[in-house]
Tab-separated table of C-alpha atoms and ligand atoms in Angstrom:
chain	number	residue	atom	x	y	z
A	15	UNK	CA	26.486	1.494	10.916
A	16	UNK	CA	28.760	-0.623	9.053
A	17	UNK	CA	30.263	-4.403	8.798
A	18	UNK	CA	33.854	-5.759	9.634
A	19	UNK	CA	36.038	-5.204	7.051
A	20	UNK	CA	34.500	-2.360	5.471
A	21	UNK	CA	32.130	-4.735	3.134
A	22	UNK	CA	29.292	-2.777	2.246
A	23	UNK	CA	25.857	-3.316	3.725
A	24	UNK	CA	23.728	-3.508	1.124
A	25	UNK	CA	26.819	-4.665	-2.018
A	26	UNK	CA	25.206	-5.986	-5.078
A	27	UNK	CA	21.382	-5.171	-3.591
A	28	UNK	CA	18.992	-2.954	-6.143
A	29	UNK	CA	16.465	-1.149	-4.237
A	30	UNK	CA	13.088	0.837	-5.712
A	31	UNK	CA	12.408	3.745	-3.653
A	32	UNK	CA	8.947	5.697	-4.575
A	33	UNK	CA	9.068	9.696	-3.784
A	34	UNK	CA	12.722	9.126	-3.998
A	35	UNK	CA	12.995	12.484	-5.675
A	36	UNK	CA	13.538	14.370	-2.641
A	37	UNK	CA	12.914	14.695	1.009
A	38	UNK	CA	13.508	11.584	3.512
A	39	UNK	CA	13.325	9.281	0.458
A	40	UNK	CA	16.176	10.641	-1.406
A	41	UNK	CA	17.690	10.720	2.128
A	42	UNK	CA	17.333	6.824	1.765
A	43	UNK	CA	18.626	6.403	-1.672
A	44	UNK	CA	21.561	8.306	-1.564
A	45	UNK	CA	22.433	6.143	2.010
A	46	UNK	CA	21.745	2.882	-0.019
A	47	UNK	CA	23.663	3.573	-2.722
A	48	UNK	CA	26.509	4.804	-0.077
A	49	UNK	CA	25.961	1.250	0.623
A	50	UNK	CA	26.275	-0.292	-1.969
A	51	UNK	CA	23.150	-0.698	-3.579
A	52	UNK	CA	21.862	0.364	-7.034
A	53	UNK	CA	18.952	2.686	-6.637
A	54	UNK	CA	15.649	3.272	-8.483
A	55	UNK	CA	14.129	6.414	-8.055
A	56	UNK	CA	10.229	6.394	-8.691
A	57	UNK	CA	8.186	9.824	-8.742
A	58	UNK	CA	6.076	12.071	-10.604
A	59	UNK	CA	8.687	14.679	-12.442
A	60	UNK	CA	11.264	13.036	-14.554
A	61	UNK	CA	13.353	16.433	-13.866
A	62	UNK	CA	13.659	15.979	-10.361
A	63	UNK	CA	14.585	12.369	-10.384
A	64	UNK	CA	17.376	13.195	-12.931
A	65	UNK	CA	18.955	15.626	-10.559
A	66	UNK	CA	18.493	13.527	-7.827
A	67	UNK	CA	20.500	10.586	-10.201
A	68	UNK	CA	23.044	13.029	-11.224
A	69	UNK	CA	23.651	13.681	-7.433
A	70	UNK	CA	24.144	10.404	-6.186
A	71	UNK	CA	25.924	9.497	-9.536
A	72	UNK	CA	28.310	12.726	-8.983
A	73	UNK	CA	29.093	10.372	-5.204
A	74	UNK	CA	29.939	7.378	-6.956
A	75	UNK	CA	26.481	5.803	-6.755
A	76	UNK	CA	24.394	3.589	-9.556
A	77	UNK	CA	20.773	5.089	-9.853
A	78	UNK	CA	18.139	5.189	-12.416
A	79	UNK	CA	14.900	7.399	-12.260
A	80	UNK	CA	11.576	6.484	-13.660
A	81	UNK	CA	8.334	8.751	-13.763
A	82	UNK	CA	5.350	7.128	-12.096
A	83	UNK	CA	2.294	8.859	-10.718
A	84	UNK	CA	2.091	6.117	-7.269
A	85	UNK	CA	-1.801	6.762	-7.947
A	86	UNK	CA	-1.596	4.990	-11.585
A	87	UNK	CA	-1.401	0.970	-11.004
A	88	UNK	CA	-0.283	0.426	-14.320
A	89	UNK	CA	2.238	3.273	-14.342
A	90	UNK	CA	3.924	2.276	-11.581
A	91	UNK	CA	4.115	-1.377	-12.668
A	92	UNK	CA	5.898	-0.374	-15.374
A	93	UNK	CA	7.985	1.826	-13.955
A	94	UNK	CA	8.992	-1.379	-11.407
A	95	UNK	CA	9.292	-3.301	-14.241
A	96	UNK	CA	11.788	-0.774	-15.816
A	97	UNK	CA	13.496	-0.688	-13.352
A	98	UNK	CA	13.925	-4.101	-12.609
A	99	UNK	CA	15.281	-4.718	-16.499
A	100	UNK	CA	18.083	-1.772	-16.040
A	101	UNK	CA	19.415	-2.198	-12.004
A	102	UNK	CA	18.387	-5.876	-11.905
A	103	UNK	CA	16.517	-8.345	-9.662
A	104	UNK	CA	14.524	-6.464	-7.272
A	105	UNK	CA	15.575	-6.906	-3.493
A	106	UNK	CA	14.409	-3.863	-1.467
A	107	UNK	CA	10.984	-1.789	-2.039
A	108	UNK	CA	10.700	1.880	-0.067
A	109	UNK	CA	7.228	3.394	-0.261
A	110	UNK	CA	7.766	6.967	0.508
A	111	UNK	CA	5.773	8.547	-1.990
A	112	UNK	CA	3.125	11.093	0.528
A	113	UNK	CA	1.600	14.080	0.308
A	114	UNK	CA	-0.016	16.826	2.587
A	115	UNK	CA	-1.608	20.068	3.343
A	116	UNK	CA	-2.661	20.708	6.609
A	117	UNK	CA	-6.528	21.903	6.581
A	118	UNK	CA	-9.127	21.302	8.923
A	119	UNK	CA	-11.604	18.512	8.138
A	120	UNK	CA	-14.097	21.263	7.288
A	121	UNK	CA	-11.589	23.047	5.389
A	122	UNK	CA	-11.005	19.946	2.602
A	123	UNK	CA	-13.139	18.516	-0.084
A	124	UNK	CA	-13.700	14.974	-0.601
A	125	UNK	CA	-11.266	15.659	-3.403
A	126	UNK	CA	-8.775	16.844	-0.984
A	127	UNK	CA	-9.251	13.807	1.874
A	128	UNK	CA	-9.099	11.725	-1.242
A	129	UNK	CA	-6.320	12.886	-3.221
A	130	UNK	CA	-3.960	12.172	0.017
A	131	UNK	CA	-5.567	8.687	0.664
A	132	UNK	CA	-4.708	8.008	-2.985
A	133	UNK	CA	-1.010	8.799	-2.818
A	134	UNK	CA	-0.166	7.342	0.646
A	135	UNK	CA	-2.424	4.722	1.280
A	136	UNK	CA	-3.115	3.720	-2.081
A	137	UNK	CA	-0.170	4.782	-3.460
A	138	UNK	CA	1.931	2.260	-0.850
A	139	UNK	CA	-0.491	-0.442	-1.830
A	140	UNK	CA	-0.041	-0.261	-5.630
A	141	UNK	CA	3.908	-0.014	-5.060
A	142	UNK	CA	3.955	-3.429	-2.874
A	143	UNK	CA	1.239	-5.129	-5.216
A	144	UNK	CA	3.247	-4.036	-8.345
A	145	UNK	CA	6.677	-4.738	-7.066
A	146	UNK	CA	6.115	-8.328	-5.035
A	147	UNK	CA	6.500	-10.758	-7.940
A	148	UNK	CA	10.127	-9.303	-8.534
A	149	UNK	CA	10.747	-9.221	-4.849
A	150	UNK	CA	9.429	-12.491	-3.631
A	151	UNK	CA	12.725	-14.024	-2.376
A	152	UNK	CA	13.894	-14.574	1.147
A	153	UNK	CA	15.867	-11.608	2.383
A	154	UNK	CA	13.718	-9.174	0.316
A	155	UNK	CA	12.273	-6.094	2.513
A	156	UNK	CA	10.229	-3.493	2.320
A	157	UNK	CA	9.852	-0.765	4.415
A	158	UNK	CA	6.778	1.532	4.061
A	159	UNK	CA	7.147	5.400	5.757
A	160	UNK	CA	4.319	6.064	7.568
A	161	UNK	CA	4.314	9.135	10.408
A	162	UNK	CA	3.550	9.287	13.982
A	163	UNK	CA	0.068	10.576	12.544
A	164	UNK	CA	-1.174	6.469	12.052
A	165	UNK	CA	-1.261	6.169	16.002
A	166	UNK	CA	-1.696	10.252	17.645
A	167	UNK	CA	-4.449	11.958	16.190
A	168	UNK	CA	-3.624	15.408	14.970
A	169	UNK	CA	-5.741	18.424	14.015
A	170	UNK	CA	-5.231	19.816	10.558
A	171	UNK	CA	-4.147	16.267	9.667
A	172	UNK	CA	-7.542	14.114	9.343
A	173	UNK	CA	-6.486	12.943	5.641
A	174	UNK	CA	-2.940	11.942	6.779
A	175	UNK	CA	-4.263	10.546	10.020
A	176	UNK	CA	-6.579	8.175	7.971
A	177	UNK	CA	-3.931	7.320	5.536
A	178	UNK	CA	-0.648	6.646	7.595
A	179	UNK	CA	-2.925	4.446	9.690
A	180	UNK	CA	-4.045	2.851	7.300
A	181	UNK	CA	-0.223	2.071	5.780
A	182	UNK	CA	0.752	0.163	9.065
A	183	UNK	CA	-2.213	-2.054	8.986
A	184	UNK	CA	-1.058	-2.829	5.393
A	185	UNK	CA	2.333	-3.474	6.874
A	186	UNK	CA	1.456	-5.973	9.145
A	187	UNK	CA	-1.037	-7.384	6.575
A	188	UNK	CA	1.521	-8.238	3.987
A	189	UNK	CA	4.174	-9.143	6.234
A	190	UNK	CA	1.698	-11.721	7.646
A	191	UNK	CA	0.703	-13.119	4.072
A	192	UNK	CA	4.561	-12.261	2.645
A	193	UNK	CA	6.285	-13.761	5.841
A	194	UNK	CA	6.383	-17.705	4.430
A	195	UNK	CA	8.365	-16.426	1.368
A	196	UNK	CA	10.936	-14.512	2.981
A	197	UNK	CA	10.001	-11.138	2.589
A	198	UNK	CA	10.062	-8.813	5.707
A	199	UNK	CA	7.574	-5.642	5.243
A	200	UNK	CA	7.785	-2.942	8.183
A	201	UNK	CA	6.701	0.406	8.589
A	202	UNK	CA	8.925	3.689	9.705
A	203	UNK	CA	7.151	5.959	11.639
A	204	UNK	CA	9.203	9.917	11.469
A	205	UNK	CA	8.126	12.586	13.289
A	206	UNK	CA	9.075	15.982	12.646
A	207	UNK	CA	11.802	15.807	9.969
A	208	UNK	CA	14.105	18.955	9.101
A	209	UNK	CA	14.289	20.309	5.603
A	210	UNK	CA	11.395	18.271	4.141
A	211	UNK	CA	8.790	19.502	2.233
A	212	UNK	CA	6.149	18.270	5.000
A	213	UNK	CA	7.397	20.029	7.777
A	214	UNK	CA	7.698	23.193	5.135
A	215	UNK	CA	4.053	22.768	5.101
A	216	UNK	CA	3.440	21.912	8.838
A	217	UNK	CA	5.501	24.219	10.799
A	218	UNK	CA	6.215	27.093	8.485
A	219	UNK	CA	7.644	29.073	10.637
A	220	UNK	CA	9.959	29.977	13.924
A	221	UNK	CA	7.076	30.219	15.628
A	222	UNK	CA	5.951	26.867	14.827
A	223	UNK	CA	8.994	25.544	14.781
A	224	UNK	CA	10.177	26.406	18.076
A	225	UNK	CA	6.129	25.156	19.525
A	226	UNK	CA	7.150	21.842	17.876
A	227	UNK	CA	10.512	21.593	19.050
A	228	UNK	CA	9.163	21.809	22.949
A	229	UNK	CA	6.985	18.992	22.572
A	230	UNK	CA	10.487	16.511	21.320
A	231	UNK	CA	11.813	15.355	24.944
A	232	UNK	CA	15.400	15.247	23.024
A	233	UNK	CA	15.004	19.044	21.433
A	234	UNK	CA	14.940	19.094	18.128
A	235	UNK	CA	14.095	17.904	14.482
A	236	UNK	CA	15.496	14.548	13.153
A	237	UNK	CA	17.696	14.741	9.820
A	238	UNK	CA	16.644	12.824	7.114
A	239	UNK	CA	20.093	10.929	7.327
A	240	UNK	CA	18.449	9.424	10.445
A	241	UNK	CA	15.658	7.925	8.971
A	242	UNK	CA	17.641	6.795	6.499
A	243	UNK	CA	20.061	5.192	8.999
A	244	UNK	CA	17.079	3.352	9.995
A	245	UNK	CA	15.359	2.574	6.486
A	246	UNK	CA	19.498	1.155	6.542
A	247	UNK	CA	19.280	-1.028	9.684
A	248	UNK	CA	15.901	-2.269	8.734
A	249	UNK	CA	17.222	-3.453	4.755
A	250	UNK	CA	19.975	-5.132	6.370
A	251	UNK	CA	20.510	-8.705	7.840
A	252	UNK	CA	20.347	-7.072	10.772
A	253	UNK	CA	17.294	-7.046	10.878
A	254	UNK	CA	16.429	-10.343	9.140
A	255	UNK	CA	13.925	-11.555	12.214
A	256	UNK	CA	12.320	-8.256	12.098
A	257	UNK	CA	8.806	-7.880	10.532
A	258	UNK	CA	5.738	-6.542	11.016
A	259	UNK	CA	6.713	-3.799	12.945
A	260	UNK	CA	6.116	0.089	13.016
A	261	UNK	CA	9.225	1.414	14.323
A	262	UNK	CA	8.934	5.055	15.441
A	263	UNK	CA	11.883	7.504	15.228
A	264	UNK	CA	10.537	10.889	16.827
A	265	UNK	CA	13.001	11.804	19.443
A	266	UNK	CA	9.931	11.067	21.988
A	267	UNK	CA	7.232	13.572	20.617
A	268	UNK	CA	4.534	11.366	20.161
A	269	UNK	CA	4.893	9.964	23.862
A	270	UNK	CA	2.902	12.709	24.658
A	271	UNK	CA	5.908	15.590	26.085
A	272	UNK	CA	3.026	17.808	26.028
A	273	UNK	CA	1.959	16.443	29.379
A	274	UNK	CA	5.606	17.106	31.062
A	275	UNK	CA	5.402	20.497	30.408
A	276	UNK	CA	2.444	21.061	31.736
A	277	UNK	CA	3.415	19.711	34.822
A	278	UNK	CA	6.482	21.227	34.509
A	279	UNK	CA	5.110	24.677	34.409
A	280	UNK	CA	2.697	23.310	37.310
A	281	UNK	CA	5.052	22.467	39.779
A	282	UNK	CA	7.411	25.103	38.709
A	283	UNK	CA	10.665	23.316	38.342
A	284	UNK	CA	12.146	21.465	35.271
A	285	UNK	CA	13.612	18.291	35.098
B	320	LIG	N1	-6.279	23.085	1.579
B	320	LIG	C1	-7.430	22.479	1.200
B	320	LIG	N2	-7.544	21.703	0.074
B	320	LIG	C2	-6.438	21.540	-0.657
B	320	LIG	C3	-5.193	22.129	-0.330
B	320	LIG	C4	-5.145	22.946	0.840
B	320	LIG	N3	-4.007	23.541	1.226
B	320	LIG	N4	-4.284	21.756	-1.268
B	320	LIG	C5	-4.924	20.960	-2.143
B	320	LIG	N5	-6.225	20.831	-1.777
B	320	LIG	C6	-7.267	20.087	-2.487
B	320	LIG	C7	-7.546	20.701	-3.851
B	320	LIG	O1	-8.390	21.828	-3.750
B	320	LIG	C8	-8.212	19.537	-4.578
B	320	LIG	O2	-9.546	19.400	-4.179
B	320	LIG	P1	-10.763	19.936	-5.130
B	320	LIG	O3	-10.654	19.169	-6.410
B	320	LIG	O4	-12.013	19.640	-4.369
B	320	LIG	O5	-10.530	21.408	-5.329
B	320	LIG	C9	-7.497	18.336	-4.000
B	320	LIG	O6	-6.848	18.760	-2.790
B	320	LIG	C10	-6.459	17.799	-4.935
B	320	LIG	O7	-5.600	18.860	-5.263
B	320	LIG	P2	-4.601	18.789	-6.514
B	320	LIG	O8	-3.634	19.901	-6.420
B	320	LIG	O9	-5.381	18.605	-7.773
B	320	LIG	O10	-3.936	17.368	-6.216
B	320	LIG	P3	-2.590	16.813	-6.656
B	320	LIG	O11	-2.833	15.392	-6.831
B	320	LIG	O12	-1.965	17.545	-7.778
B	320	LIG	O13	-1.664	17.105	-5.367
B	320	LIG	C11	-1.495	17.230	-2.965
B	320	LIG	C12	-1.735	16.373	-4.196
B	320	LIG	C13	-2.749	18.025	-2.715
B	320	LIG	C14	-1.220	16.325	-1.788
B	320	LIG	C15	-0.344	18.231	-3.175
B	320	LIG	O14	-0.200	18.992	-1.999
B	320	LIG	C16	0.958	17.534	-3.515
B	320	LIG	O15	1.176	17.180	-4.678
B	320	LIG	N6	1.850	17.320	-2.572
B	320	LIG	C17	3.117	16.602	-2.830
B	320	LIG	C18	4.187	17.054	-1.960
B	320	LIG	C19	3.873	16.926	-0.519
B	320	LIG	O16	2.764	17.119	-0.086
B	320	LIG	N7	4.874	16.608	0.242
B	320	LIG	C20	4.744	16.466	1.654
B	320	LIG	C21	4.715	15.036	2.020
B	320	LIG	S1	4.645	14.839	3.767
């Protein structure tokens, strides 16, 4: 993607991107700054945000990382508020911040179902809540990451499940009551994502790798770059009449591929 000219896409835009440490969400920052925009990292180890600054720094970048538990309301409104006072006026909120271990229902304590609830669903929540007043501008956006886990149900996954559900409905929710002031709120919906931390955790090996692979009618993984080149489109006036939405980018796992082979192996013939 990019504009006549070679202007920048997001030039003179700051955007606060929680979990932006690593993963998809660094993914995001480091195409944002690419853009143009000056990037605030928000997670839990100062360490890791500094190496993630010094990266996109060492590319030419602007970034600035702040420590924040998303869990801890007042932490995190500081952090925004840190931001905001360094990079300058607010413009574009990512709420990446997640966590997961995949256990069966029986397998996880309260504490457990909780602890993920708390960083995703909660965690998104606080972020919006605590970043809105700098925000609250026509042309702001926010874009939350949820996972194709909101919408298929998926064993091992009843905390995330819960959660990333419950992220869209907060999308939709804010971008109904944030709509009259200009700012757009969608959700991004990944499936499986290579060299993430998640997918570390959910498909840990070739095995499972190559099981989840089959089920992805285009064959493999996503990068992160293309989640990011979609975080991208959604930031941008591009999409300026978009909001609202959950916009799924799973190379066609979730519309159930599971069924095609089946019948594929049935009738004995592929496609
Ligand atoms: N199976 C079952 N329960 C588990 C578990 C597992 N693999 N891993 C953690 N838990 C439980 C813990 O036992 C604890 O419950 P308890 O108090 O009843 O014993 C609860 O989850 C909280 O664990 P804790 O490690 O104290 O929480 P935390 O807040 O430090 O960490 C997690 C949160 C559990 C989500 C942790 O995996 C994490 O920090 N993940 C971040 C990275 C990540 O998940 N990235 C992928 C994003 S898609």
């Amino acid at each position: 993607m990019g504009t006549a000219f070679g202007e920048k896409i997001l030039n003179g835009k700051v955007a606060l991107i929680t979990g932006g440490g690593s993963g998809i969400n660094l993914a995001i920052a480091e195409r944002f700054a690419q853009q143009g925009a000056k990037v605030a990292l928000v997670g839990r180890t100062q360490e890791k945000l500094d190496n993630a600054v010094r990266g996109i720094e060492s590319s030419g970048g602007t970034a600035a990382g702040f420590a924040a538990d998303v869990r801890d309301y007042d932490a995190l409104a500081s952090a925004v508020s840190s931001a905001r006072s360094q990079l300058g006026e607010l413009d574009i909120l990512v709420c990446g911040a997640a966590g997961n271990f995949p256990a069966p229902a029986l397998g996880m304590s309260a504490n457990g179902f909780k602890a993920v609830v708390d960083i995703d669903l909660l965690g998104t929540f606080n972020a919006c809540r605590a970043a809105y007043e700098h925000l609250r501008k026509p042309g702001a956006s926010i874009v939350n990451i949820s996972a194709t886990q909101a919408f298929v149900p998926m064993a091992m996954q009843a905390h995330v499940c819960a959660a990333k559900a419950g992220v869209d409905m907060v999308t939709r929710t804010l971008a109904l009551e944030w709509g009259p002031n200009g700012v757009r709120v969608n959700s991004i919906a990944p499936g499986a994502v290579d060299d993430t931390e998640g997918m570390r955790r959910l498909a840990p090996n070739e095995k499972a790798r190559t099981f989840v692979t089959k089920m992805i009618p285009l064959g493999r993984f996503a990068e992160k770059g293309e989640i990011a080149d979609l975080a991208l489109f959604l930031c941008s006036d591009s999409a300026r009449f978009i909001t609202g939405t959950v916009m799924v980018c799973d190379g066609g796992q979730s519309l159930g591929s599971m069924f095609s082979q089946m019948l594929e192996t049935a009738v004995g013939k592929g496609t």
